[in-house]
């Protein structure tokens, strides 16, 4: 079912490789991590993704203004997780190699629908879901709306985007009333529509962990209010990490892998 992206033209293949941050190496033969690139249509919008590794599926959702290559490939997170899991990383619409529609109605809840259709496209019933920053907002809304498709969630560089809170109002200002707003701004603006009520947060039954840099502004704005409601969710702080550099810290990679393995009843070896 996967639509290959690697055979039509050298220039296209090179662009794909650069965007995903894997121009230097498309195959890790020693670990069986063959990287496969593909795309699918989500309500008419083309969504690009990549897969690697074998095992239980893990969906990786990147941050705003980023893409799968920058967020997951370049820091080595994808390859580390693929030692034990079937890793699936998508370019969120408006980013990377995915289509970039410029209409407000093409974002918001559509970002969540794209994850559903990704799992359907790959014929996956349930997956672990990992989101960084914007990806964490999408992951949170996804588990509330589709709990039957989720094995566990890792909210990384994110916590609770509260319905009616300051953070929601700030997202709502991005590109507001700008007739020339581009896709990435429209996407950022639409994240306000993914805010969760307290009741929705309390309704989540699947295992959830939070991983955040100890110097990340997200701690006070998003994680602190979340901890007041979900004291049962573990919060791991990455040493000497802010919102931008957290993903390149070896501790981040190790803690994320440790969490995912724990959900499978396994102990992590060396990353």
Coordinates of N, CA, C and O in Angstrom, one line a residue, residues 45-153:
X45 N -5.5 15.8 0.8 CA -4.2 16.4 1.1 C -3.1 15.3 1.2 O -3.3 14.3 1.9
X46 N -2.0 15.5 0.4 CA -1.0 14.5 0.4 C -0.1 14.7 1.7 O 0.4 15.7 2.0
X47 N 0.0 13.6 2.4 CA 0.8 13.5 3.6 C 2.0 12.6 3.4 O 1.9 11.4 3.1
X48 N 3.2 13.1 3.6 CA 4.4 12.3 3.5 C 4.8 11.7 4.8 O 4.6 12.3 5.9
X49 N 5.4 10.5 4.8 CA 5.9 9.8 6.0 C 7.0 8.9 5.6 O 7.3 8.7 4.5
X50 N 7.7 8.5 6.7 CA 8.8 7.5 6.5 C 8.6 6.4 7.6 O 8.1 6.7 8.7
X51 N 9.0 5.2 7.3 CA 9.0 4.1 8.3 C 10.4 3.5 8.4 O 11.1 3.4 7.4
X52 N 10.7 2.9 9.5 CA 11.9 2.1 9.7 C 11.7 1.2 10.9 O 11.0 1.5 11.8
X53 N 12.5 0.1 10.9 CA 12.5 -0.8 12.0 C 11.3 -1.8 12.1 O 10.4 -1.7 11.2
X54 N 11.3 -2.7 13.1 CA 10.3 -3.7 13.2 C 9.9 -3.8 14.7 O 10.7 -3.5 15.6
X55 N 8.6 -4.2 14.9 CA 8.1 -4.3 16.3 C 6.8 -3.6 16.4 O 6.1 -3.3 15.4
X56 N 6.4 -3.2 17.6 CA 5.2 -2.5 17.8 C 5.3 -1.1 17.2 O 6.4 -0.5 17.3
X57 N 4.2 -0.6 16.6 CA 4.3 0.7 15.9 C 4.4 1.9 16.9 O 3.7 1.9 17.9
X58 N 5.2 2.8 16.5 CA 5.4 4.1 17.2 C 5.2 5.2 16.2 O 6.0 5.3 15.3
X59 N 4.3 6.1 16.4 CA 4.1 7.3 15.5 C 4.7 8.5 16.1 O 4.5 8.8 17.3
X60 N 5.6 9.1 15.4 CA 6.3 10.3 15.8 C 5.7 11.6 15.2 O 5.7 11.6 13.9
X61 N 5.3 12.6 16.0 CA 4.7 13.8 15.5 C 5.6 15.0 15.8 O 5.9 15.2 17.0
X62 N 6.1 15.7 14.9 CA 7.1 16.7 15.1 C 6.5 18.0 15.6 O 5.3 18.2 15.6
X63 N 7.4 19.0 15.8 CA 7.0 20.3 16.3 C 6.7 21.3 15.2 O 7.0 21.1 14.0
X64 N 6.0 22.4 15.6 CA 5.7 23.5 14.6 C 7.0 24.1 14.1 O 8.0 24.2 14.7
X65 N 6.9 24.4 12.8 CA 8.0 25.0 12.0 C 9.2 24.0 11.8 O 10.2 24.4 11.4
X66 N 8.9 22.7 12.1 CA 9.9 21.7 11.9 C 9.4 20.7 10.9 O 8.5 21.0 10.1
X67 N 10.0 19.5 10.9 CA 9.6 18.4 10.0 C 10.1 17.1 10.6 O 10.9 17.2 11.6
X68 N 9.8 16.0 10.1 CA 10.2 14.7 10.6 C 11.7 14.6 10.6 O 12.3 14.0 11.5
X69 N 12.3 15.0 9.5 CA 13.8 14.9 9.4 C 14.5 15.7 10.5 O 15.4 15.1 11.2
X70 N 14.2 16.9 10.7 CA 14.8 17.8 11.7 C 14.5 17.3 13.1 O 15.4 17.2 14.0
X71 N 13.3 16.9 13.4 CA 12.9 16.6 14.7 C 13.3 15.2 15.2 O 13.7 15.0 16.3
X72 N 13.3 14.2 14.2 CA 13.5 12.8 14.6 C 14.7 12.2 14.0 O 15.4 11.4 14.6
X73 N 14.9 12.4 12.7 CA 16.0 11.8 12.0 C 17.4 12.3 12.4 O 18.3 11.6 12.8
X74 N 17.6 13.7 12.3 CA 18.9 14.3 12.5 C 19.4 14.0 13.9 O 20.6 13.8 14.1
X75 N 18.6 14.1 15.0 CA 19.1 13.8 16.3 C 19.3 12.3 16.6 O 19.8 12.0 17.7
X76 N 18.9 11.4 15.7 CA 19.2 10.0 15.8 C 18.1 9.3 16.7 O 18.2 8.2 17.1
X77 N 17.0 10.0 16.9 CA 15.9 9.4 17.7 C 15.2 8.3 17.0 O 14.9 7.2 17.5
X78 N 14.9 8.5 15.7 CA 14.2 7.5 14.9 C 15.0 6.2 14.8 O 14.5 5.1 15.1
X79 N 16.3 6.3 14.5 CA 17.1 5.1 14.4 C 17.3 4.4 15.8 O 17.4 3.2 15.8
X80 N 17.4 5.2 16.9 CA 17.5 4.6 18.2 C 16.2 3.8 18.5 O 16.3 2.7 19.0
X81 N 15.1 4.4 18.2 CA 13.8 3.7 18.5 C 13.6 2.5 17.6 O 13.0 1.5 18.0
X82 N 14.1 2.6 16.4 CA 13.9 1.5 15.4 C 14.6 0.2 15.7 O 14.4 -0.8 15.1
X83 N 15.5 0.3 16.7 CA 16.1 -1.0 17.2 C 15.1 -1.9 17.8 O 15.3 -3.1 17.8
X84 N 14.0 -1.3 18.3 CA 13.0 -2.1 19.0 C 11.6 -2.0 18.5 O 10.7 -2.7 18.9
X85 N 11.3 -1.0 17.7 CA 10.0 -0.6 17.3 C 9.9 -0.4 15.8 O 10.9 -0.1 15.1
X86 N 8.6 -0.4 15.3 CA 8.3 0.0 13.9 C 8.0 1.5 14.0 O 6.9 1.9 14.4
X87 N 9.0 2.3 13.6 CA 8.9 3.7 13.7 C 8.2 4.4 12.5 O 8.6 4.0 11.4
X88 N 7.3 5.2 12.7 CA 6.5 5.9 11.7 C 6.6 7.4 11.9 O 6.1 7.8 13.0
X89 N 7.2 8.1 11.1 CA 7.3 9.6 11.3 C 6.7 10.3 10.1 O 7.0 10.0 8.9
X90 N 5.8 11.2 10.4 CA 5.1 11.9 9.3 C 5.4 13.4 9.3 O 5.7 14.0 10.4
X91 N 5.4 14.0 8.2 CA 5.4 15.4 8.0 C 4.0 16.0 8.2 O 3.1 15.7 7.3
X92 N 3.7 16.7 9.3 CA 2.4 17.3 9.5 C 2.1 18.2 8.3 O 2.9 18.9 7.8
X93 N 0.8 18.1 7.9 CA 0.4 19.0 6.8 C 0.8 20.5 7.1 O 0.8 20.9 8.2
X94 N 1.3 21.1 6.0 CA 1.8 22.5 6.2 C 3.3 22.5 6.4 O 3.9 23.6 6.5
X95 N 3.9 21.3 6.5 CA 5.3 21.2 6.9 C 6.0 20.2 6.0 O 5.4 19.2 5.4
X96 N 7.3 20.3 5.8 CA 8.2 19.3 5.2 C 7.7 19.0 3.8 O 7.4 19.8 3.0
X97 N 7.6 17.7 3.5 CA 7.2 17.2 2.2 C 5.7 17.0 2.0 O 5.2 16.7 0.9
X98 N 4.9 17.3 3.0 CA 3.5 17.2 2.9 C 2.9 18.4 2.2 O 3.6 19.4 2.2
X99 N 1.7 18.3 1.7 CA 1.0 19.4 1.1 C 0.8 20.5 2.1 O 0.8 20.3 3.3
X100 N 0.7 21.7 1.5 CA 0.6 22.9 2.4 C -0.6 23.8 2.0 O -0.5 24.9 1.4
X101 N -1.8 23.3 2.2 CA -3.0 24.0 1.9 C -3.0 25.3 2.7 O -2.5 25.4 3.8
X102 N -3.7 26.3 2.2 CA -3.7 27.7 2.8 C -5.1 28.1 3.1 O -5.4 29.3 3.0
X103 N -5.9 27.1 3.5 CA -7.3 27.5 4.0 C -7.4 27.0 5.4 O -7.0 25.9 5.8
X104 N -8.0 27.8 6.3 CA -8.2 27.6 7.7 C -8.8 26.2 8.0 O -8.4 25.5 8.9
X105 N -9.8 25.9 7.2 CA -10.6 24.7 7.4 C -9.8 23.4 7.1 O -10.2 22.3 7.5
X106 N -8.6 23.6 6.6 CA -7.8 22.4 6.3 C -6.8 22.1 7.4 O -6.0 21.2 7.3
X107 N -7.0 22.7 8.5 CA -6.1 22.4 9.7 C -6.9 22.1 10.9 O -8.0 21.6 10.8
X108 N -6.4 22.5 12.1 CA -7.2 22.1 13.3 C -7.4 20.6 13.5 O -6.5 19.9 13.5
X109 N -8.7 20.2 13.5 CA -9.0 18.8 13.7 C -8.5 17.9 12.6 O -8.3 16.7 12.8
X110 N -8.2 18.5 11.4 CA -7.7 17.7 10.3 C -6.3 17.2 10.6 O -5.9 16.1 10.1
X111 N -5.6 17.9 11.5 CA -4.2 17.4 11.9 C -4.4 16.0 12.7 O -3.5 15.2 12.6
X112 N -5.4 15.9 13.4 CA -5.7 14.7 14.1 C -6.2 13.6 13.1 O -5.8 12.4 13.2
X113 N -7.1 14.0 12.2 CA -7.6 13.1 11.2 C -6.5 12.5 10.4 O -6.5 11.3 10.0
X114 N -5.4 13.2 10.2 CA -4.3 12.7 9.4 C -3.6 11.5 10.1 O -3.1 10.6 9.4
X115 N -3.6 11.6 11.4 CA -2.9 10.5 12.2 C -3.8 9.2 12.0 O -3.3 8.1 11.9
X116 N -5.1 9.4 12.1 CA -6.1 8.3 12.0 C -5.9 7.6 10.6 O -5.7 6.4 10.5
X117 N -5.8 8.5 9.6 CA -5.7 8.0 8.2 C -4.3 7.4 8.0 O -4.2 6.4 7.1
X118 N -3.3 7.8 8.6 CA -2.0 7.2 8.5 C -2.0 5.8 9.1 O -1.5 4.8 8.4
X119 N -2.6 5.6 10.2 CA -2.8 4.2 10.8 C -3.6 3.4 9.9 O -3.3 2.2 9.6
X120 N -4.7 3.9 9.3 CA -5.5 3.2 8.4 C -4.8 2.8 7.2 O -4.8 1.6 6.7
X121 N -4.0 3.7 6.6 CA -3.2 3.5 5.4 C -2.2 2.3 5.6 O -2.0 1.5 4.7
X122 N -1.6 2.3 6.8 CA -0.6 1.3 7.1 C -1.2 0.0 7.7 O -0.5 -0.9 8.1
X123 N -2.5 0.0 7.8 CA -3.3 -1.1 8.4 C -2.8 -1.4 9.8 O -2.6 -2.6 10.2
X124 N -2.7 -0.4 10.6 CA -2.3 -0.5 12.0 C -3.5 -0.2 12.9 O -4.1 0.9 12.8
X125 N -3.8 -1.1 13.8 CA -4.9 -0.9 14.7 C -4.6 0.1 15.8 O -5.4 1.0 16.1
X126 N -3.5 -0.1 16.5 CA -3.1 0.7 17.6 C -1.6 1.0 17.6 O -0.8 0.2 17.1
X127 N -1.2 2.2 18.1 CA 0.2 2.5 18.1 C 0.5 3.3 19.3 O -0.3 4.0 19.9
X128 N 1.8 3.3 19.7 CA 2.3 4.3 20.7 C 2.4 5.6 19.9 O 2.8 5.6 18.7
X129 N 2.1 6.7 20.6 CA 2.1 8.0 19.9 C 3.0 8.9 20.7 O 2.9 9.1 21.9
X130 N 4.0 9.5 20.0 CA 5.0 10.4 20.6 C 4.9 11.8 19.9 O 5.0 11.8 18.6
X131 N 4.7 12.8 20.6 CA 4.6 14.1 20.0 C 5.5 15.1 20.7 O 5.6 15.2 21.9
X132 N 6.2 15.9 19.9 CA 7.0 17.0 20.4 C 6.4 18.4 20.1 O 6.1 18.7 19.0
X133 N 6.2 19.2 21.2 CA 5.7 20.5 21.0 C 4.3 20.5 20.3 O 3.4 19.9 20.8
X134 N 4.2 21.0 19.1 CA 2.9 20.9 18.4 C 2.5 19.5 18.3 O 1.3 19.2 18.4
X135 N 3.4 18.6 18.1 CA 3.1 17.1 18.0 C 2.5 16.6 19.2 O 1.6 15.7 19.2
X136 N 2.9 17.2 20.4 CA 2.3 16.8 21.7 C 0.8 17.3 21.8 O 0.0 16.6 22.3
X137 N 0.5 18.5 21.2 CA -0.8 19.0 21.2 C -1.7 18.0 20.3 O -2.8 17.7 20.7
X138 N -1.2 17.7 19.2 CA -1.9 16.8 18.3 C -2.1 15.4 19.0 O -3.2 14.8 18.9
X139 N -1.1 14.9 19.6 CA -1.1 13.6 20.3 C -2.2 13.6 21.4 O -2.9 12.7 21.6
X140 N -2.2 14.7 22.2 CA -3.2 14.8 23.3 C -4.6 14.8 22.7 O -5.5 14.1 23.3
X141 N -4.9 15.5 21.7 CA -6.2 15.5 21.1 C -6.6 14.2 20.5 O -7.7 13.7 20.6
X142 N -5.6 13.6 19.9 CA -5.8 12.3 19.2 C -6.2 11.2 20.3 O -7.1 10.4 20.0
X143 N -5.5 11.2 21.4 CA -5.8 10.1 22.4 C -7.2 10.4 23.0 O -7.9 9.4 23.4
X144 N -7.6 11.6 23.1 CA -9.0 11.9 23.6 C -10.0 11.5 22.6 O -11.0 10.9 23.0
X145 N -9.8 11.8 21.4 CA -10.8 11.5 20.3 C -10.8 10.0 19.9 O -11.8 9.5 19.4
X146 N -9.6 9.4 20.0 CA -9.4 8.0 19.4 C -8.7 7.1 20.4 O -7.6 6.6 20.0
X147 N -9.2 7.0 21.6 CA -8.4 6.2 22.6 C -8.2 4.7 22.2 O -7.2 4.1 22.6
X148 N -9.1 4.2 21.3 CA -9.0 2.8 20.9 C -7.8 2.6 19.9 O -7.5 1.5 19.6
X149 N -7.2 3.7 19.4 CA -6.1 3.6 18.5 C -4.8 3.8 19.1 O -3.7 3.8 18.4
X150 N -4.7 3.9 20.5 CA -3.5 4.3 21.2 C -3.1 3.3 22.2 O -3.9 2.9 23.0
X151 N -1.8 2.9 22.1 CA -1.2 2.1 23.2 C -0.7 2.9 24.3 O -0.8 2.5 25.5
X152 N 0.0 3.9 24.0 CA 0.5 4.8 25.1 C 0.9 6.2 24.4 O 0.9 6.3 23.2
X153 N 1.1 7.2 25.2 CA 1.4 8.5 24.7 C 2.6 9.1 25.4 O 2.8 8.9 26.6

